[in-house]
CSV table of C-alpha atoms and ligand atoms in Angstrom, one decimal:
chain,number,residue,atom,x,y,z
B,416,UNK,CA,-30.5,-18.1,16.3
B,417,UNK,CA,-27.7,-19.5,14.2
B,418,UNK,CA,-24.8,-17.2,13.4
B,419,UNK,CA,-24.5,-16.2,9.6
B,420,UNK,CA,-21.5,-17.7,7.8
B,421,UNK,CA,-18.9,-15.8,5.9
B,422,UNK,CA,-16.0,-16.8,3.6
B,423,UNK,CA,-12.3,-16.0,3.8
B,424,UNK,CA,-9.4,-16.8,1.5
B,425,UNK,CA,-6.4,-18.7,3.0
B,426,UNK,CA,-3.0,-19.0,1.3
B,427,UNK,CA,-2.4,-22.7,2.0
B,428,UNK,CA,1.2,-22.4,0.7
B,429,UNK,CA,2.8,-19.9,-1.7
B,430,UNK,CA,0.9,-20.1,-5.0
B,431,UNK,CA,-2.2,-21.9,-3.7
B,432,UNK,CA,-5.4,-20.6,-2.0
B,433,UNK,CA,-8.5,-22.1,-0.5
B,434,UNK,CA,-11.8,-20.5,0.4
B,435,UNK,CA,-12.8,-21.3,3.9
B,436,UNK,CA,-16.2,-20.7,5.8
B,437,UNK,CA,-16.6,-19.5,9.3
B,438,UNK,CA,-19.3,-18.0,11.5
B,439,UNK,CA,-19.3,-14.2,11.2
B,440,UNK,CA,-18.4,-12.8,14.7
B,441,UNK,CA,-20.4,-10.1,16.5
B,442,UNK,CA,-18.3,-7.0,17.0
B,443,UNK,CA,-17.1,-6.6,20.6
B,444,UNK,CA,-16.8,-3.3,22.4
B,445,UNK,CA,-14.9,-0.7,20.3
B,446,UNK,CA,-15.0,-3.0,17.2
B,447,UNK,CA,-16.8,-2.6,13.8
B,448,UNK,CA,-17.9,-5.5,11.7
B,449,UNK,CA,-17.8,-4.8,8.0
B,450,UNK,CA,-19.2,-6.6,5.0
B,451,UNK,CA,-16.3,-6.3,2.4
B,452,UNK,CA,-17.1,-4.5,-0.8
B,453,UNK,CA,-13.8,-4.6,-2.6
B,454,UNK,CA,-10.2,-5.5,-1.9
B,455,UNK,CA,-7.2,-4.8,-4.1
B,456,UNK,CA,-4.1,-7.0,-4.6
B,457,UNK,CA,-1.0,-5.2,-3.3
B,458,UNK,CA,2.6,-5.9,-4.2
B,459,UNK,CA,3.2,-7.3,-0.7
B,460,UNK,CA,0.6,-10.1,-1.4
B,461,UNK,CA,2.6,-10.9,-4.5
B,462,UNK,CA,5.8,-11.3,-2.4
B,463,UNK,CA,4.0,-13.8,-0.2
B,464,UNK,CA,2.4,-15.5,-3.2
B,465,UNK,CA,5.9,-16.0,-4.7
B,466,UNK,CA,7.1,-17.4,-1.4
B,467,UNK,CA,9.7,-14.6,-1.1
B,468,UNK,CA,8.8,-13.9,2.6
B,469,UNK,CA,10.1,-16.7,4.8
B,470,UNK,CA,8.0,-15.4,7.7
B,471,UNK,CA,4.7,-15.6,5.8
B,472,UNK,CA,4.2,-19.1,4.2
B,473,UNK,CA,0.5,-19.5,4.9
B,474,UNK,CA,-2.3,-17.4,6.2
B,475,UNK,CA,-4.8,-14.7,5.4
B,476,UNK,CA,-4.4,-12.5,2.3
B,477,UNK,CA,-5.5,-9.0,1.5
B,478,UNK,CA,-5.1,-5.8,3.5
B,479,UNK,CA,-6.3,-3.1,1.1
B,480,UNK,CA,-10.0,-2.6,0.9
B,481,UNK,CA,-13.3,-1.0,1.7
B,482,UNK,CA,-16.4,-2.4,3.3
B,483,UNK,CA,-19.9,-1.3,4.5
B,484,UNK,CA,-20.6,-1.2,8.2
B,485,UNK,CA,-22.6,-4.3,9.1
B,486,UNK,CA,-22.7,-3.8,12.9
B,487,UNK,CA,-21.1,-1.4,15.4
B,488,UNK,CA,-19.6,-2.7,18.6
B,489,UNK,CA,-20.6,-1.1,22.0
B,490,UNK,CA,-19.3,2.4,22.3
B,491,UNK,CA,-18.6,3.1,18.6
B,492,UNK,CA,-20.7,6.0,17.3
B,493,UNK,CA,-18.2,7.8,15.0
B,494,UNK,CA,-15.2,7.1,12.8
B,495,UNK,CA,-11.7,8.2,13.9
B,496,UNK,CA,-12.2,11.6,12.5
B,497,UNK,CA,-15.4,12.1,14.5
B,498,UNK,CA,-17.9,11.6,11.6
B,499,UNK,CA,-21.0,9.7,12.7
B,500,UNK,CA,-21.0,6.0,11.7
B,501,UNK,CA,-24.1,3.9,11.0
B,502,UNK,CA,-24.7,0.5,9.5
B,503,UNK,CA,-24.5,0.7,5.7
B,504,UNK,CA,-21.7,3.4,5.7
B,505,UNK,CA,-18.8,2.8,3.3
B,506,UNK,CA,-15.6,2.9,5.2
B,507,UNK,CA,-11.9,2.0,5.1
B,508,UNK,CA,-9.5,1.1,7.9
B,509,UNK,CA,-5.9,0.9,8.8
B,510,UNK,CA,-4.9,-2.8,8.1
B,511,UNK,CA,-2.7,-2.7,11.2
B,512,UNK,CA,-3.1,-2.0,14.9
B,513,UNK,CA,-1.7,1.0,16.7
B,514,UNK,CA,-1.6,-0.2,20.3
B,515,UNK,CA,-0.3,3.0,21.9
B,516,UNK,CA,1.4,0.9,24.6
B,517,UNK,CA,4.5,-0.6,22.9
B,518,UNK,CA,8.0,1.1,22.9
B,519,UNK,CA,7.5,2.4,19.3
B,520,UNK,CA,4.0,3.9,20.0
B,521,UNK,CA,5.3,5.5,23.2
B,522,UNK,CA,8.0,7.3,21.1
B,523,UNK,CA,5.3,8.5,18.7
B,524,UNK,CA,6.4,6.1,16.0
B,525,UNK,CA,2.9,4.8,15.4
B,526,UNK,CA,3.7,3.4,12.0
B,527,UNK,CA,6.1,1.1,13.7
B,528,UNK,CA,3.8,-0.3,16.4
B,529,UNK,CA,5.2,-3.6,17.5
B,530,UNK,CA,1.8,-5.1,17.7
B,531,UNK,CA,0.8,-3.8,14.2
B,532,UNK,CA,0.1,-7.2,12.7
B,533,UNK,CA,-1.3,-8.9,15.8
B,534,UNK,CA,-4.6,-9.7,14.0
B,535,UNK,CA,-3.5,-9.7,10.4
B,536,UNK,CA,-0.8,-12.4,11.0
B,537,UNK,CA,-3.4,-14.8,12.5
B,538,UNK,CA,-4.6,-17.8,10.5
B,539,UNK,CA,-8.2,-17.8,9.4
B,540,UNK,CA,-8.9,-20.8,11.7
B,541,UNK,CA,-8.3,-18.6,14.7
B,542,UNK,CA,-11.3,-16.6,16.1
B,543,UNK,CA,-12.5,-14.1,15.1
B,544,UNK,CA,-11.5,-15.5,11.7
B,545,UNK,CA,-12.0,-12.3,9.5
B,546,UNK,CA,-8.5,-10.8,9.8
B,547,UNK,CA,-7.9,-9.9,6.2
B,548,UNK,CA,-9.7,-8.3,3.2
B,549,UNK,CA,-9.9,-11.2,0.7
B,550,UNK,CA,-13.1,-12.3,2.5
B,551,UNK,CA,-16.8,-11.5,2.7
B,552,UNK,CA,-16.4,-9.8,6.1
B,553,UNK,CA,-13.7,-8.0,8.1
B,554,UNK,CA,-13.5,-7.2,11.8
B,555,UNK,CA,-12.0,-3.8,12.6
B,556,UNK,CA,-10.4,-4.0,16.1
B,557,UNK,CA,-10.4,-1.3,18.7
B,558,UNK,CA,-6.9,-0.2,18.0
B,559,UNK,CA,-7.4,0.1,14.3
B,560,UNK,CA,-8.6,3.4,12.7
B,561,UNK,CA,-11.7,3.4,10.6
B,562,UNK,CA,-12.8,6.3,8.3
B,563,UNK,CA,-15.8,7.0,6.2
B,564,UNK,CA,-15.1,7.1,2.5
B,565,UNK,CA,-16.0,10.6,1.1
B,566,UNK,CA,-18.3,10.7,-1.9
B,567,UNK,CA,-16.8,11.3,-5.3
B,568,UNK,CA,-14.1,8.6,-5.0
B,569,UNK,CA,-14.6,5.4,-7.0
B,570,UNK,CA,-14.7,2.1,-5.1
B,571,UNK,CA,-11.6,1.0,-6.8
B,572,UNK,CA,-9.6,4.0,-5.8
B,573,UNK,CA,-11.1,4.1,-2.3
B,574,UNK,CA,-10.0,0.5,-1.9
B,575,UNK,CA,-6.3,1.6,-2.5
B,576,UNK,CA,-6.5,4.2,0.2
B,577,UNK,CA,-5.5,2.2,3.2
B,578,UNK,CA,-2.2,0.9,1.7
B,579,UNK,CA,-1.0,2.4,-1.5
B,580,UNK,CA,-2.3,5.9,-1.2
B,581,UNK,CA,-1.8,6.4,2.6
B,582,UNK,CA,1.7,4.8,2.3
B,583,UNK,CA,2.7,7.0,-0.5
B,584,UNK,CA,1.4,10.2,1.1
B,585,UNK,CA,3.5,9.4,4.1
B,586,UNK,CA,6.4,8.8,1.8
B,587,UNK,CA,5.9,12.1,-0.1
B,588,UNK,CA,5.7,14.0,3.2
B,589,UNK,CA,8.9,12.3,4.4
B,590,UNK,CA,10.7,13.4,1.2
B,591,UNK,CA,8.8,16.7,1.2
B,592,UNK,CA,9.6,17.9,-2.3
B,593,UNK,CA,9.5,21.6,-3.2
B,594,UNK,CA,7.9,22.9,-6.4
B,595,UNK,CA,10.4,22.3,-9.3
B,596,UNK,CA,12.3,19.5,-7.5
B,597,UNK,CA,13.3,16.5,-9.6
B,598,UNK,CA,11.8,13.2,-8.3
B,599,UNK,CA,12.7,9.8,-9.7
B,600,UNK,CA,9.9,7.3,-9.1
B,601,UNK,CA,11.1,3.7,-9.7
B,602,UNK,CA,8.4,1.1,-10.1
B,603,UNK,CA,5.0,2.1,-11.5
B,604,UNK,CA,2.6,-0.3,-9.8
B,605,UNK,CA,-0.2,1.2,-7.7
B,606,UNK,CA,2.2,2.9,-5.2
B,607,UNK,CA,4.4,4.4,-8.0
B,608,UNK,CA,1.5,5.8,-10.0
B,609,UNK,CA,0.0,7.4,-6.9
B,610,UNK,CA,3.5,8.8,-6.2
B,611,UNK,CA,3.5,10.4,-9.6
B,612,UNK,CA,0.1,12.0,-8.8
B,613,UNK,CA,1.3,13.3,-5.5
B,614,UNK,CA,4.6,14.6,-6.8
B,615,UNK,CA,2.8,16.5,-9.6
B,616,UNK,CA,0.2,17.8,-7.1
B,617,UNK,CA,3.2,19.3,-5.3
B,618,UNK,CA,4.5,20.7,-8.6
B,619,UNK,CA,7.6,18.6,-8.6
B,620,UNK,CA,9.2,17.3,-11.9
B,621,UNK,CA,9.0,13.6,-12.3
B,622,UNK,CA,11.1,10.9,-14.0
B,623,UNK,CA,9.0,7.7,-13.9
B,624,UNK,CA,10.8,4.4,-14.4
B,625,UNK,CA,9.5,0.9,-15.0
B,626,UNK,CA,9.9,-2.2,-17.2
B,627,UNK,CA,6.4,-2.3,-18.6
B,628,UNK,CA,5.3,0.0,-21.4
B,629,UNK,CA,1.7,0.2,-20.3
B,630,UNK,CA,2.7,1.4,-16.9
B,631,UNK,CA,4.9,4.1,-18.4
B,632,UNK,CA,2.0,5.3,-20.5
B,633,UNK,CA,-0.1,5.5,-17.4
B,634,UNK,CA,2.6,7.5,-15.6
B,635,UNK,CA,2.6,9.9,-18.5
B,636,UNK,CA,-1.2,10.3,-18.2
B,637,UNK,CA,-0.6,11.1,-14.5
B,638,UNK,CA,1.8,13.9,-15.6
B,639,UNK,CA,5.2,12.3,-15.4
B,640,UNK,CA,7.6,14.7,-17.3
B,641,UNK,CA,9.9,11.9,-18.5
B,642,UNK,CA,9.4,8.2,-18.6
B,643,UNK,CA,12.3,5.6,-18.9
B,644,UNK,CA,11.8,2.0,-19.8
B,645,UNK,CA,14.4,0.1,-17.9
B,646,UNK,CA,13.8,-3.0,-20.1
B,647,UNK,CA,15.3,-1.0,-23.0
B,648,UNK,CA,17.5,1.8,-21.4
B,649,UNK,CA,20.8,1.4,-19.6
B,650,UNK,CA,21.8,2.8,-16.2
B,651,UNK,CA,23.6,5.5,-18.2
B,652,UNK,CA,20.5,6.4,-20.2
B,653,UNK,CA,18.5,6.8,-17.0
B,654,UNK,CA,21.2,9.0,-15.5
B,655,UNK,CA,21.2,11.1,-18.7
B,656,UNK,CA,17.4,11.5,-18.4
B,657,UNK,CA,17.7,12.7,-14.8
B,658,UNK,CA,20.6,15.0,-15.7
B,659,UNK,CA,18.6,16.5,-18.6
B,660,UNK,CA,15.8,17.5,-16.2
B,661,UNK,CA,18.1,18.7,-13.4
B,662,UNK,CA,20.8,20.6,-15.3
B,663,UNK,CA,23.3,17.8,-14.8
B,664,UNK,CA,23.0,18.0,-10.9
B,665,UNK,CA,21.0,14.8,-10.2
B,666,UNK,CA,17.7,14.0,-8.5
B,667,UNK,CA,16.5,15.8,-5.4
B,668,UNK,CA,14.8,12.5,-4.4
B,669,UNK,CA,14.5,9.0,-5.6
B,670,UNK,CA,11.5,6.9,-4.4
B,671,UNK,CA,12.0,3.2,-4.9
B,672,UNK,CA,8.8,1.1,-5.0
B,673,UNK,CA,9.9,-1.6,-7.4
B,674,UNK,CA,10.3,-4.4,-4.8
B,675,UNK,CA,13.6,-5.3,-6.4
B,676,UNK,CA,16.7,-5.0,-4.3
B,677,UNK,CA,19.0,-4.0,-7.2
B,678,UNK,CA,16.8,-1.0,-7.9
B,679,UNK,CA,17.9,0.5,-4.6
B,680,UNK,CA,21.5,0.3,-5.9
B,681,UNK,CA,20.8,2.0,-9.2
B,682,UNK,CA,18.5,4.6,-7.4
B,683,UNK,CA,21.3,5.6,-5.1
B,684,UNK,CA,23.4,6.6,-8.0
B,685,UNK,CA,20.8,9.1,-9.2
B,686,UNK,CA,20.5,11.4,-6.2
B,687,UNK,CA,22.5,14.7,-6.2
B,688,UNK,CA,24.9,15.4,-3.3
B,689,UNK,CA,22.8,15.7,-0.2
B,690,UNK,CA,19.8,14.3,-2.1
B,691,UNK,CA,17.4,11.7,-0.7
B,692,UNK,CA,16.6,8.1,-1.5
B,693,UNK,CA,13.4,6.6,0.0
B,694,UNK,CA,13.0,2.8,0.0
B,695,UNK,CA,9.4,1.5,0.4
B,696,UNK,CA,8.9,-1.3,-2.1
B,697,UNK,CA,11.3,-3.9,-0.8
B,698,UNK,CA,9.4,-5.6,2.0
B,699,UNK,CA,10.8,-9.1,2.0
B,700,UNK,CA,13.8,-9.6,4.2
B,701,UNK,CA,16.8,-11.8,3.1
B,702,UNK,CA,17.4,-10.3,-0.3
B,703,UNK,CA,20.4,-8.0,-0.5
B,704,UNK,CA,21.6,-5.1,-2.6
B,705,UNK,CA,25.1,-3.7,-3.2
B,706,UNK,CA,26.0,-0.4,-1.7
B,707,UNK,CA,29.2,1.7,-2.1
B,708,UNK,CA,29.3,3.4,1.3
B,709,UNK,CA,32.4,5.5,0.4
B,710,UNK,CA,30.8,7.0,-2.7
B,711,UNK,CA,27.5,7.6,-0.8
B,712,UNK,CA,29.3,9.3,2.1
B,713,UNK,CA,31.2,11.5,-0.3
B,714,UNK,CA,27.9,12.6,-1.8
B,715,UNK,CA,26.2,12.6,1.7
B,716,UNK,CA,23.1,10.9,0.2
B,717,UNK,CA,20.3,10.6,2.7
B,718,UNK,CA,18.8,7.1,2.6
B,719,UNK,CA,15.6,6.3,4.4
B,720,UNK,CA,13.3,3.3,4.7
B,721,UNK,CA,9.5,3.3,5.5
B,722,UNK,CA,6.9,0.8,6.3
B,723,UNK,CA,3.2,1.5,7.1
B,724,UNK,CA,2.1,5.0,8.1
B,725,UNK,CA,0.7,7.0,11.1
B,726,UNK,CA,-3.0,6.0,11.2
B,727,UNK,CA,-4.4,9.5,10.5
B,728,UNK,CA,-2.6,9.4,7.1
B,729,UNK,CA,-5.5,7.3,6.0
B,730,UNK,CA,-7.8,10.2,6.6
B,731,UNK,CA,-5.4,12.5,4.7
B,732,UNK,CA,-5.3,9.9,1.8
B,733,UNK,CA,-9.1,10.0,1.5
B,734,UNK,CA,-9.0,13.8,1.4
B,735,UNK,CA,-6.3,13.8,-1.2
B,736,UNK,CA,-8.3,11.4,-3.4
B,737,UNK,CA,-11.5,13.4,-3.1
B,738,UNK,CA,-9.6,16.7,-3.8
B,739,UNK,CA,-7.8,15.4,-6.9
B,740,UNK,CA,-10.6,13.1,-8.2
B,741,UNK,CA,-10.9,15.3,-11.4
B,742,UNK,CA,-7.2,16.1,-11.7
B,743,UNK,CA,-5.8,12.6,-12.3
B,744,UNK,CA,-7.1,9.8,-14.5
B,745,UNK,CA,-7.7,7.4,-11.6
B,746,UNK,CA,-10.2,5.4,-13.6
B,747,UNK,CA,-7.3,4.3,-15.8
B,748,UNK,CA,-5.7,2.4,-12.9
B,749,UNK,CA,-8.6,-0.1,-12.7
B,750,UNK,CA,-7.5,-2.9,-14.9
B,751,UNK,CA,-9.3,-6.1,-13.8
B,752,UNK,CA,-11.7,-7.3,-11.2
B,753,UNK,CA,-12.3,-10.8,-9.9
B,754,UNK,CA,-14.7,-12.5,-7.6
B,755,UNK,CA,-13.7,-14.1,-4.3
B,756,UNK,CA,-13.7,-17.5,-6.1
B,757,UNK,CA,-11.1,-16.1,-8.6
B,758,UNK,CA,-8.4,-14.9,-6.2
B,759,UNK,CA,-6.0,-17.5,-7.5
B,760,UNK,CA,-6.3,-16.0,-11.0
B,761,UNK,CA,-6.1,-12.4,-9.6
B,762,UNK,CA,-2.8,-13.2,-7.9
B,763,UNK,CA,-1.4,-15.2,-10.9
B,764,UNK,CA,-2.2,-12.4,-13.3
B,765,UNK,CA,-0.8,-9.7,-11.0
B,766,UNK,CA,2.4,-11.7,-10.4
B,767,UNK,CA,2.9,-11.8,-14.2
B,768,UNK,CA,2.3,-8.0,-14.3
B,769,UNK,CA,-0.6,-8.5,-16.7
B,770,UNK,CA,-2.7,-6.1,-14.5
B,771,UNK,CA,-1.6,-3.1,-12.4
B,772,UNK,CA,-3.6,-3.6,-9.3
B,773,UNK,CA,-6.2,-6.3,-9.5
B,774,UNK,CA,-9.4,-5.9,-7.5
B,775,UNK,CA,-11.5,-8.5,-5.7
B,776,UNK,CA,-15.2,-7.5,-5.8
B,777,UNK,CA,-17.4,-9.3,-3.2
S,1177,ZN,ZN1,2.3,-0.1,19.5
S,1178,ZN,ZN1,-0.1,-3.0,0.6
């Protein structure tokens, strides 16, 4: 019997994609073969697309997404939360591996697994070909987590769970705001808008910051107390807005998901003495931001950086989305969908910020 063929997108060079065809692999022991249903365009794809990451100049694209189980490898009967898995089930998965053997994993830093991208970094030419989500199929490897998508979550939102939502939930837990705390969220793409939802869910007060009016409107619909358009307002105006909400003291925490190095500099100025700044959005090395270590030391600002998340956060992310499905206007996030043939347009439109988080529907 001939093996069925599937398609996967390859970024040939920054700004250009090609659709390639390969035989769909059978899942090996511990693996799960998925037929992709939907994949969202994340900010990190846009960094590669713009050629801003010198380490990723060509390769697979797409890591957010959901798929239906096509075939289960030997020994797989449940997802990583113990729910039974069968062909046809809608699932999501960590886009990275947690090997449990490397120095980071051995220290319990599962989000920093040194082998995290061992599959995702492969070129589509390399077997088993289906390493990324802009494709008809996806192979979940033994050291990835897979979770069933609960009912009541739209496909679009479920497709954000394995990057934007899980990442932000880990970020919020890291900052751990108390009710009434003042949080500044800089950058209102997918990550930032989920951050607004999670901060409001914890009864924090939110100052939401972006350059795009439509995104600020969305932040307001998600419950942001104050929105600041950085295209129009100065550093001083932003500080005034934070001071107005915090009685002149400053922000308890600033979460930066802009992907712009200078935003870290301006964010650091907003935290109160002993306050926190969490950087998540800047993922491309080699771009620098100015810091004033003396001023920051005097205010004892706590600066942290995060990448990825412990794999069970994906399960928590799905639970959060199911629990808050009626509390937040998630449907408003869905701005544009494209077919696999239209990935080039999806990336171009996203790069120009014409859409918040474009979706590829297979
Ligand atoms: Zn590891
Ligand atoms: Zn992502």
